PDB file of C-alpha atoms in Angstrom:
ATOM      1  CA  UNK A   1       8.415  27.629   4.429  1.00 45.00           C
ATOM      2  CA  UNK A   2       8.716  24.413   6.533  1.00 57.00           C
ATOM      3  CA  UNK A   3      11.897  22.375   6.196  1.00 88.00           C
ATOM      4  CA  UNK A   4      10.458  19.048   5.030  1.00 95.00           C
ATOM      5  CA  UNK A   5      12.671  16.027   5.628  1.00 97.00           C
ATOM      6  CA  UNK A   6      10.486  13.030   4.690  1.00 98.00           C
ATOM      7  CA  UNK A   7       8.311  12.662   1.591  1.00 98.00           C
ATOM      8  CA  UNK A   8       5.974   9.645   1.838  1.00 98.00           C
ATOM      9  CA  UNK A   9       4.625   8.628  -1.564  1.00 98.00           C
ATOM     10  CA  UNK A  10       1.806   6.296  -2.462  1.00 97.00           C
ATOM     11  CA  UNK A  11       2.571   4.660  -5.811  1.00 96.00           C
ATOM     12  CA  UNK A  12      -0.474   3.607  -7.863  1.00 93.00           C
ATOM     13  CA  UNK A  13      -2.546   6.619  -8.828  1.00 94.00           C
ATOM     14  CA  UNK A  14      -0.110   8.974  -7.109  1.00 97.00           C
ATOM     15  CA  UNK A  15       3.576   8.858  -8.028  1.00 97.00           C
ATOM     16  CA  UNK A  16       2.994   6.493 -10.967  1.00 96.00           C
ATOM     17  CA  UNK A  17       0.861   7.629 -13.876  1.00 96.00           C
ATOM     18  CA  UNK A  18      -2.092   5.689 -15.287  1.00 93.00           C
ATOM     19  CA  UNK A  19       0.314   3.483 -17.237  1.00 92.00           C
ATOM     20  CA  UNK A  20       2.128   2.613 -13.967  1.00 91.00           C
ATOM     21  CA  UNK A  21       5.161   4.609 -15.107  1.00 95.00           C
ATOM     22  CA  UNK A  22       7.508   6.967 -13.284  1.00 96.00           C
ATOM     23  CA  UNK A  23       7.939   9.912 -15.650  1.00 97.00           C
ATOM     24  CA  UNK A  24      11.301  11.512 -16.354  1.00 97.00           C
ATOM     25  CA  UNK A  25      10.164  14.755 -14.738  1.00 97.00           C
ATOM     26  CA  UNK A  26       8.992  13.037 -11.565  1.00 97.00           C
ATOM     27  CA  UNK A  27      12.246  11.081 -11.409  1.00 97.00           C
ATOM     28  CA  UNK A  28      14.278  14.278 -11.740  1.00 97.00           C
ATOM     29  CA  UNK A  29      12.336  16.066  -8.990  1.00 97.00           C
ATOM     30  CA  UNK A  30      12.660  13.107  -6.617  1.00 97.00           C
ATOM     31  CA  UNK A  31      16.400  13.004  -7.319  1.00 97.00           C
ATOM     32  CA  UNK A  32      16.655  16.726  -6.588  1.00 96.00           C
ATOM     33  CA  UNK A  33      14.809  16.298  -3.283  1.00 96.00           C
ATOM     34  CA  UNK A  34      16.993  13.349  -2.292  1.00 96.00           C
ATOM     35  CA  UNK A  35      20.111  15.358  -3.119  1.00 95.00           C
ATOM     36  CA  UNK A  36      18.819  18.047  -0.754  1.00 94.00           C
ATOM     37  CA  UNK A  37      18.755  15.494   2.064  1.00 95.00           C
ATOM     38  CA  UNK A  38      15.047  14.655   2.005  1.00 97.00           C
ATOM     39  CA  UNK A  39      14.153  10.991   2.532  1.00 97.00           C
ATOM     40  CA  UNK A  40      11.998   9.710  -0.362  1.00 98.00           C
ATOM     41  CA  UNK A  41       9.819   6.912   1.037  1.00 98.00           C
ATOM     42  CA  UNK A  42       7.587   4.708  -1.136  1.00 98.00           C
ATOM     43  CA  UNK A  43       4.465   4.112   0.936  1.00 97.00           C
ATOM     44  CA  UNK A  44       2.352   1.421  -0.638  1.00 95.00           C
ATOM     45  CA  UNK A  45      -0.065  -1.441  -0.214  1.00 92.00           C
ATOM     46  CA  UNK A  46       2.405  -3.683  -2.038  1.00 92.00           C
ATOM     47  CA  UNK A  47       5.278  -5.680  -0.575  1.00 93.00           C
ATOM     48  CA  UNK A  48       8.774  -4.710  -1.676  1.00 94.00           C
ATOM     49  CA  UNK A  49       9.206  -7.225  -4.523  1.00 91.00           C
ATOM     50  CA  UNK A  50       5.764  -6.282  -5.816  1.00 90.00           C
ATOM     51  CA  UNK A  51       6.820  -2.660  -6.325  1.00 93.00           C
ATOM     52  CA  UNK A  52       7.644  -1.629  -9.911  1.00 92.00           C
ATOM     53  CA  UNK A  53      11.256  -2.126 -10.910  1.00 92.00           C
ATOM     54  CA  UNK A  54      11.503   1.597 -11.678  1.00 93.00           C
ATOM     55  CA  UNK A  55      10.919   2.306  -7.986  1.00 96.00           C
ATOM     56  CA  UNK A  56      13.100  -0.490  -6.595  1.00 95.00           C
ATOM     57  CA  UNK A  57      16.006   0.671  -8.773  1.00 95.00           C
ATOM     58  CA  UNK A  58      16.002   4.272  -7.515  1.00 97.00           C
ATOM     59  CA  UNK A  59      19.424   4.606  -5.844  1.00 96.00           C
ATOM     60  CA  UNK A  60      18.259   7.121  -3.240  1.00 97.00           C
ATOM     61  CA  UNK A  61      15.478   4.968  -1.727  1.00 97.00           C
ATOM     62  CA  UNK A  62      16.541   3.683   1.690  1.00 98.00           C
ATOM     63  CA  UNK A  63      13.284   3.303   3.645  1.00 98.00           C
ATOM     64  CA  UNK A  64       9.962   1.790   2.579  1.00 98.00           C
ATOM     65  CA  UNK A  65       6.516   1.641   4.138  1.00 98.00           C
ATOM     66  CA  UNK A  66       4.953  -1.504   2.710  1.00 96.00           C
ATOM     67  CA  UNK A  67       1.663  -3.407   2.849  1.00 95.00           C
ATOM     68  CA  UNK A  68      -0.289  -0.358   4.008  1.00 95.00           C
ATOM     69  CA  UNK A  69       2.006   0.123   6.999  1.00 96.00           C
ATOM     70  CA  UNK A  70       2.360  -3.487   8.135  1.00 96.00           C
ATOM     71  CA  UNK A  71       6.108  -3.056   7.649  1.00 97.00           C
ATOM     72  CA  UNK A  72       8.621  -0.201   7.765  1.00 98.00           C
ATOM     73  CA  UNK A  73      12.071  -1.346   6.703  1.00 97.00           C
ATOM     74  CA  UNK A  74      15.564   0.056   6.214  1.00 98.00           C
ATOM     75  CA  UNK A  75      16.618  -1.409   2.869  1.00 97.00           C
ATOM     76  CA  UNK A  76      20.293  -0.632   3.467  1.00 96.00           C
ATOM     77  CA  UNK A  77      20.628  -2.522   6.754  1.00 97.00           C
ATOM     78  CA  UNK A  78      17.593  -4.807   6.539  1.00 96.00           C
ATOM     79  CA  UNK A  79      16.378  -3.499   9.903  1.00 97.00           C
ATOM     80  CA  UNK A  80      12.650  -3.877  10.559  1.00 97.00           C
ATOM     81  CA  UNK A  81      11.657  -0.536  12.068  1.00 98.00           C
ATOM     82  CA  UNK A  82       7.939  -1.166  12.556  1.00 98.00           C
ATOM     83  CA  UNK A  83       5.580  -4.118  12.128  1.00 97.00           C
ATOM     84  CA  UNK A  84       1.880  -4.766  12.736  1.00 97.00           C
ATOM     85  CA  UNK A  85       0.475  -8.174  11.770  1.00 97.00           C
ATOM     86  CA  UNK A  86      -2.788 -10.083  12.159  1.00 98.00           C
ATOM     87  CA  UNK A  87      -2.950 -13.460  13.965  1.00 98.00           C
ATOM     88  CA  UNK A  88      -3.163 -16.227  11.394  1.00 98.00           C
ATOM     89  CA  UNK A  89      -6.151 -17.750  13.222  1.00 98.00           C
ATOM     90  CA  UNK A  90      -8.142 -14.534  12.738  1.00 98.00           C
ATOM     91  CA  UNK A  91      -7.169 -14.458   9.072  1.00 98.00           C
ATOM     92  CA  UNK A  92      -8.507 -17.984   8.585  1.00 98.00           C
ATOM     93  CA  UNK A  93     -11.768 -16.886  10.229  1.00 97.00           C
ATOM     94  CA  UNK A  94     -12.049 -13.919   7.850  1.00 98.00           C
ATOM     95  CA  UNK A  95     -11.221 -16.137   4.869  1.00 98.00           C
ATOM     96  CA  UNK A  96     -13.965 -18.555   5.885  1.00 97.00           C
ATOM     97  CA  UNK A  97     -16.442 -15.680   5.593  1.00 97.00           C
ATOM     98  CA  UNK A  98     -14.996 -14.618   2.232  1.00 97.00           C
ATOM     99  CA  UNK A  99     -15.414 -18.193   0.973  1.00 97.00           C
ATOM    100  CA  UNK A 100     -19.190 -17.789   1.246  1.00 96.00           C
ATOM    101  CA  UNK A 101     -19.082 -14.691  -0.982  1.00 97.00           C
ATOM    102  CA  UNK A 102     -17.968 -14.022  -4.594  1.00 97.00           C
ATOM    103  CA  UNK A 103     -14.399 -13.015  -3.690  1.00 97.00           C
ATOM    104  CA  UNK A 104     -10.967 -14.253  -4.566  1.00 98.00           C
ATOM    105  CA  UNK A 105      -8.276 -13.438  -2.025  1.00 98.00           C
ATOM    106  CA  UNK A 106      -4.623 -13.794  -1.140  1.00 98.00           C
ATOM    107  CA  UNK A 107      -2.425 -12.789   1.776  1.00 97.00           C
ATOM    108  CA  UNK A 108       0.974 -11.267   2.422  1.00 97.00           C
ATOM    109  CA  UNK A 109       3.219 -13.064   4.885  1.00 96.00           C
ATOM    110  CA  UNK A 110       6.990 -12.753   5.312  1.00 94.00           C
ATOM    111  CA  UNK A 111       6.869  -9.927   2.741  1.00 93.00           C
ATOM    112  CA  UNK A 112       5.626 -12.256   0.017  1.00 95.00           C
ATOM    113  CA  UNK A 113       2.251 -12.942  -1.588  1.00 96.00           C
ATOM    114  CA  UNK A 114       0.433 -16.283  -1.272  1.00 98.00           C
ATOM    115  CA  UNK A 115      -2.705 -17.465  -3.079  1.00 98.00           C
ATOM    116  CA  UNK A 116      -4.668 -20.700  -3.466  1.00 98.00           C
ATOM    117  CA  UNK A 117      -4.375 -22.516  -6.795  1.00 97.00           C
ATOM    118  CA  UNK A 118      -8.095 -22.255  -7.534  1.00 97.00           C
ATOM    119  CA  UNK A 119      -8.104 -18.483  -6.989  1.00 98.00           C
ATOM    120  CA  UNK A 120      -5.116 -17.954  -9.259  1.00 97.00           C
ATOM    121  CA  UNK A 121      -7.077 -19.748 -11.974  1.00 97.00           C
ATOM    122  CA  UNK A 122      -9.918 -17.221 -11.491  1.00 97.00           C
ATOM    123  CA  UNK A 123      -7.776 -14.058 -11.536  1.00 97.00           C
ATOM    124  CA  UNK A 124      -8.306 -13.277 -15.215  1.00 97.00           C
ATOM    125  CA  UNK A 125     -12.090 -13.637 -14.969  1.00 97.00           C
ATOM    126  CA  UNK A 126     -12.444 -11.530 -11.787  1.00 97.00           C
ATOM    127  CA  UNK A 127      -9.921  -8.671 -12.053  1.00 97.00           C
ATOM    128  CA  UNK A 128     -10.614  -6.224 -14.878  1.00 96.00           C
ATOM    129  CA  UNK A 129      -7.286  -4.366 -14.869  1.00 93.00           C
ATOM    130  CA  UNK A 130      -4.692  -6.052 -17.128  1.00 93.00           C
ATOM    131  CA  UNK A 131      -1.964  -4.487 -14.995  1.00 90.00           C
ATOM    132  CA  UNK A 132      -3.211  -5.982 -11.744  1.00 91.00           C
ATOM    133  CA  UNK A 133      -3.951  -9.345 -13.344  1.00 94.00           C
ATOM    134  CA  UNK A 134      -0.331  -9.468 -14.482  1.00 93.00           C
ATOM    135  CA  UNK A 135       0.886  -8.269 -11.071  1.00 92.00           C
ATOM    136  CA  UNK A 136      -0.972 -11.027  -9.235  1.00 94.00           C
ATOM    137  CA  UNK A 137       0.310 -13.716 -11.603  1.00 95.00           C
ATOM    138  CA  UNK A 138       3.866 -12.403 -11.270  1.00 94.00           C
ATOM    139  CA  UNK A 139       4.057 -11.939  -7.511  1.00 94.00           C
ATOM    140  CA  UNK A 140       1.819 -14.539  -5.823  1.00 96.00           C
ATOM    141  CA  UNK A 141       3.211 -17.859  -4.699  1.00 97.00           C
ATOM    142  CA  UNK A 142       0.789 -20.696  -5.436  1.00 97.00           C
ATOM    143  CA  UNK A 143      -0.316 -22.986  -2.615  1.00 98.00           C
ATOM    144  CA  UNK A 144      -2.920 -25.786  -2.813  1.00 98.00           C
ATOM    145  CA  UNK A 145      -5.236 -24.106  -0.263  1.00 98.00           C
ATOM    146  CA  UNK A 146      -4.380 -20.875   1.534  1.00 98.00           C
ATOM    147  CA  UNK A 147      -6.157 -21.466   4.868  1.00 98.00           C
ATOM    148  CA  UNK A 148      -4.500 -24.866   5.283  1.00 98.00           C
ATOM    149  CA  UNK A 149      -1.168 -23.290   4.357  1.00 98.00           C
ATOM    150  CA  UNK A 150      -1.562 -20.644   7.074  1.00 98.00           C
ATOM    151  CA  UNK A 151      -2.488 -23.259   9.668  1.00 97.00           C
ATOM    152  CA  UNK A 152       0.571 -25.318   8.743  1.00 97.00           C
ATOM    153  CA  UNK A 153       2.953 -22.355   8.848  1.00 96.00           C
ATOM    154  CA  UNK A 154       1.441 -20.836  12.003  1.00 97.00           C
ATOM    155  CA  UNK A 155       2.830 -17.383  11.181  1.00 96.00           C
ATOM    156  CA  UNK A 156       1.056 -14.047  11.473  1.00 97.00           C
ATOM    157  CA  UNK A 157      -0.162 -12.243   8.358  1.00 98.00           C
ATOM    158  CA  UNK A 158       0.689  -8.775   7.100  1.00 97.00           C
ATOM    159  CA  UNK A 159      -2.334  -8.227   4.822  1.00 97.00           C
ATOM    160  CA  UNK A 160      -5.287  -9.912   3.163  1.00 98.00           C
ATOM    161  CA  UNK A 161      -6.130  -8.598  -0.300  1.00 96.00           C
ATOM    162  CA  UNK A 162      -9.349  -9.612  -2.036  1.00 96.00           C
ATOM    163  CA  UNK A 163     -11.160  -8.837  -5.287  1.00 97.00           C
ATOM    164  CA  UNK A 164     -14.750  -9.096  -6.451  1.00 97.00           C
ATOM    165  CA  UNK A 165     -16.844  -8.107  -9.457  1.00 97.00           C
ATOM    166  CA  UNK A 166     -19.798  -7.360  -7.132  1.00 97.00           C
ATOM    167  CA  UNK A 167     -19.408  -3.612  -6.468  1.00 97.00           C
ATOM    168  CA  UNK A 168     -22.387  -3.236  -4.052  1.00 97.00           C
ATOM    169  CA  UNK A 169     -21.004  -6.135  -2.013  1.00 97.00           C
ATOM    170  CA  UNK A 170     -17.510  -4.613  -2.029  1.00 97.00           C
ATOM    171  CA  UNK A 171     -18.836  -1.303  -0.705  1.00 96.00           C
ATOM    172  CA  UNK A 172     -20.864  -3.100   1.962  1.00 96.00           C
ATOM    173  CA  UNK A 173     -17.816  -5.064   3.114  1.00 96.00           C
ATOM    174  CA  UNK A 174     -15.706  -1.912   3.206  1.00 95.00           C
ATOM    175  CA  UNK A 175     -18.282  -0.351   5.517  1.00 95.00           C
ATOM    176  CA  UNK A 176     -19.017  -3.306   7.818  1.00 96.00           C
ATOM    177  CA  UNK A 177     -16.219  -5.887   7.915  1.00 96.00           C
ATOM    178  CA  UNK A 178     -14.137  -4.116  10.569  1.00 95.00           C
ATOM    179  CA  UNK A 179     -17.156  -4.096  12.892  1.00 95.00           C
ATOM    180  CA  UNK A 180     -17.216  -7.903  13.007  1.00 94.00           C
ATOM    181  CA  UNK A 181     -13.557  -8.576  13.802  1.00 96.00           C
ATOM    182  CA  UNK A 182     -11.282  -7.162  16.476  1.00 95.00           C
ATOM    183  CA  UNK A 183      -8.325  -4.928  15.697  1.00 96.00           C
ATOM    184  CA  UNK A 184      -8.581  -4.822  11.913  1.00 97.00           C
ATOM    185  CA  UNK A 185      -8.778  -1.967   9.461  1.00 95.00           C
ATOM    186  CA  UNK A 186     -10.400  -2.274   6.026  1.00 96.00           C
ATOM    187  CA  UNK A 187      -9.401  -0.099   3.078  1.00 93.00           C
ATOM    188  CA  UNK A 188      -9.026  -0.123  -0.690  1.00 91.00           C
ATOM    189  CA  UNK A 189      -6.345   1.040  -3.102  1.00 86.00           C
ATOM    190  CA  UNK A 190      -7.719   0.086  -6.530  1.00 86.00           C
ATOM    191  CA  UNK A 191     -11.028  -0.779  -8.172  1.00 90.00           C
ATOM    192  CA  UNK A 192     -12.649  -4.122  -7.187  1.00 95.00           C
ATOM    193  CA  UNK A 193     -10.323  -4.387  -4.200  1.00 95.00           C
ATOM    194  CA  UNK A 194     -10.581  -4.691  -0.409  1.00 96.00           C
ATOM    195  CA  UNK A 195      -7.480  -4.723   1.809  1.00 96.00           C
ATOM    196  CA  UNK A 196      -7.525  -5.985   5.396  1.00 97.00           C
ATOM    197  CA  UNK A 197      -4.778  -5.160   7.885  1.00 96.00           C
ATOM    198  CA  UNK A 198      -4.158  -5.044  11.598  1.00 97.00           C
ATOM    199  CA  UNK A 199      -5.548  -1.783  12.936  1.00 96.00           C
ATOM    200  CA  UNK A 200      -2.002  -0.568  13.663  1.00 96.00           C
ATOM    201  CA  UNK A 201      -0.918  -1.392  10.106  1.00 96.00           C
ATOM    202  CA  UNK A 202      -1.817   1.875   8.465  1.00 95.00           C
ATOM    203  CA  UNK A 203       0.294   4.383   6.613  1.00 97.00           C
ATOM    204  CA  UNK A 204      -0.154   7.095   9.231  1.00 97.00           C
ATOM    205  CA  UNK A 205       1.115   4.940  12.112  1.00 96.00           C
ATOM    206  CA  UNK A 206       3.988   3.741   9.955  1.00 97.00           C
ATOM    207  CA  UNK A 207       4.972   7.255   8.912  1.00 98.00           C
ATOM    208  CA  UNK A 208       5.025   8.376  12.537  1.00 98.00           C
ATOM    209  CA  UNK A 209       7.166   5.365  13.464  1.00 98.00           C
ATOM    210  CA  UNK A 210       9.658   6.154  10.708  1.00 98.00           C
ATOM    211  CA  UNK A 211       9.775   9.834  11.670  1.00 98.00           C
ATOM    212  CA  UNK A 212      10.489   8.872  15.273  1.00 98.00           C
ATOM    213  CA  UNK A 213      13.208   6.449  14.159  1.00 98.00           C
ATOM    214  CA  UNK A 214      14.871   9.233  12.152  1.00 97.00           C
ATOM    215  CA  UNK A 215      14.312  11.868  14.878  1.00 97.00           C
ATOM    216  CA  UNK A 216      12.240  13.909  12.433  1.00 97.00           C
ATOM    217  CA  UNK A 217       9.240  15.899  13.711  1.00 97.00           C
ATOM    218  CA  UNK A 218       6.016  14.730  12.103  1.00 97.00           C
ATOM    219  CA  UNK A 219       5.473  18.362  11.097  1.00 96.00           C
ATOM    220  CA  UNK A 220       8.490  17.959   8.771  1.00 97.00           C
ATOM    221  CA  UNK A 221       6.805  15.219   6.707  1.00 98.00           C
ATOM    222  CA  UNK A 222       4.771  15.401   3.492  1.00 98.00           C
ATOM    223  CA  UNK A 223       2.507  12.603   2.315  1.00 98.00           C
ATOM    224  CA  UNK A 224       0.905  12.079  -1.093  1.00 98.00           C
ATOM    225  CA  UNK A 225      -2.038   9.799  -1.824  1.00 97.00           C
ATOM    226  CA  UNK A 226      -5.200   9.121  -3.772  1.00 97.00           C
ATOM    227  CA  UNK A 227      -7.003   6.172  -2.149  1.00 93.00           C
ATOM    228  CA  UNK A 228      -8.759   4.968   0.987  1.00 92.00           C
ATOM    229  CA  UNK A 229      -5.588   3.307   2.253  1.00 93.00           C
ATOM    230  CA  UNK A 230      -3.881   6.728   2.190  1.00 96.00           C
ATOM    231  CA  UNK A 231      -6.280   8.525   4.537  1.00 96.00           C
ATOM    232  CA  UNK A 232      -4.300   8.010   7.746  1.00 96.00           C
ATOM    233  CA  UNK A 233      -1.044   9.405   6.359  1.00 97.00           C
ATOM    234  CA  UNK A 234      -2.822  12.317   4.683  1.00 98.00           C
ATOM    235  CA  UNK A 235      -4.216  13.199   8.114  1.00 97.00           C
ATOM    236  CA  UNK A 236      -1.053  12.516  10.115  1.00 97.00           C
ATOM    237  CA  UNK A 237       1.674  14.087   7.972  1.00 98.00           C
ATOM    238  CA  UNK A 238       2.778  17.641   8.452  1.00 97.00           C
ATOM    239  CA  UNK A 239       1.353  18.313   4.997  1.00 97.00           C
ATOM    240  CA  UNK A 240      -1.096  15.895   3.375  1.00 98.00           C
ATOM    241  CA  UNK A 241      -1.378  16.243  -0.405  1.00 98.00           C
ATOM    242  CA  UNK A 242      -4.171  14.562  -2.382  1.00 98.00           C
ATOM    243  CA  UNK A 243      -4.063  14.060  -6.122  1.00 98.00           C
ATOM    244  CA  UNK A 244      -6.645  15.609  -8.438  1.00 98.00           C
ATOM    245  CA  UNK A 245      -7.637  12.022  -9.321  1.00 97.00           C
ATOM    246  CA  UNK A 246      -8.023  11.038  -5.637  1.00 97.00           C
ATOM    247  CA  UNK A 247     -11.198   9.612  -4.160  1.00 95.00           C
ATOM    248  CA  UNK A 248     -13.448  12.122  -2.334  1.00 96.00           C
ATOM    249  CA  UNK A 249     -12.425  10.789   1.079  1.00 95.00           C
ATOM    250  CA  UNK A 250      -8.719  11.395   0.350  1.00 97.00           C
ATOM    251  CA  UNK A 251      -9.402  14.926  -0.872  1.00 98.00           C
ATOM    252  CA  UNK A 252     -11.373  15.630   2.318  1.00 97.00           C
ATOM    253  CA  UNK A 253      -8.487  14.405   4.514  1.00 95.00           C
ATOM    254  CA  UNK A 254      -5.762  16.323   2.699  1.00 98.00           C
ATOM    255  CA  UNK A 255      -4.448  19.775   3.523  1.00 98.00           C
ATOM    256  CA  UNK A 256      -3.937  20.655  -0.143  1.00 98.00           C
ATOM    257  CA  UNK A 257      -4.599  19.283  -3.612  1.00 98.00           C
ATOM    258  CA  UNK A 258      -2.190  18.893  -6.502  1.00 98.00           C
ATOM    259  CA  UNK A 259      -2.494  17.930 -10.159  1.00 98.00           C
ATOM    260  CA  UNK A 260      -3.341  14.378 -11.199  1.00 98.00           C
ATOM    261  CA  UNK A 261      -0.941  11.469 -11.453  1.00 98.00           C
ATOM    262  CA  UNK A 262      -0.974  11.939 -15.232  1.00 97.00           C
ATOM    263  CA  UNK A 263       0.121  15.570 -14.855  1.00 98.00           C
ATOM    264  CA  UNK A 264       3.157  14.991 -12.595  1.00 98.00           C
ATOM    265  CA  UNK A 265       1.148  16.178  -9.603  1.00 98.00           C
ATOM    266  CA  UNK A 266       3.678  14.849  -7.086  1.00 98.00           C
ATOM    267  CA  UNK A 267       6.571  16.615  -8.803  1.00 98.00           C
ATOM    268  CA  UNK A 268       4.640  19.874  -9.000  1.00 97.00           C
ATOM    269  CA  UNK A 269       3.815  19.813  -5.284  1.00 97.00           C
ATOM    270  CA  UNK A 270       7.392  18.961  -4.260  1.00 97.00           C
ATOM    271  CA  UNK A 271       8.667  21.860  -6.348  1.00 96.00           C
ATOM    272  CA  UNK A 272       6.091  24.151  -4.766  1.00 96.00           C
ATOM    273  CA  UNK A 273       6.421  23.165  -1.122  1.00 95.00           C
ATOM    274  CA  UNK A 274      10.077  22.130  -0.910  1.00 94.00           C
ATOM    275  CA  UNK A 275      11.874  24.383  -3.380  1.00 91.00           C
ATOM    276  CA  UNK A 276       9.691  27.420  -4.088  1.00 81.00           C
ATOM    277  CA  UNK A 277      11.198  29.970  -1.720  1.00 57.00           C
TER     278      UNK A 277
END
């Protein structure tokens, strides 16, 4: 049985159940793994302050992989271990294209979310999920107009996140957007959503960077995921575990499957692969 030393965990649809909760059983298994010396690493499309309080309050979390791999950070020291950001000029160019289509969008910069006033007013009519509507309202900083804000700040961008009610258009953009712009990767983590990052800002690259920082062989890592933005870490980890509720692409990338997020699938796999001797 391999001696796993890093467990990289997607949150929504993976560690968290459908109600966005961390169950008592999952909490107990994570605590047991941390007590055994395994690093428990939230690996998410969110920025740190956008993560659920139940995750941020876990006392054994030291490292995070945030914004799909745009940032790897040591929470104890504040050290930035890995970063991959998009030039703000390219982001404005992409946003200009999105403006001609039925999307609302925001961006992450300096580990915070930013969104134009007019898009915030449209959130409730575009995003179906009450949870994600509330998340956007809670975590996005309002600016009069996002492209002008980026030009004024002149700082590079960690992620663009956009939403649409037009599902055929969303699927088309997922398939073609990266072909029109240099050095970007396009993925999705939830329904109605497209996420745009620098090509080096992916969970697989970030996991490898963290493993190198900790002098841990990549073969001693486990990753868990369910969505398109999890594919790289499911491929790159020593053991990639897809949830029963994962998209077909994630299941195809994974080494093994576990139960769904509503059946404590993460906890069951950790017990099986880390403690079942």
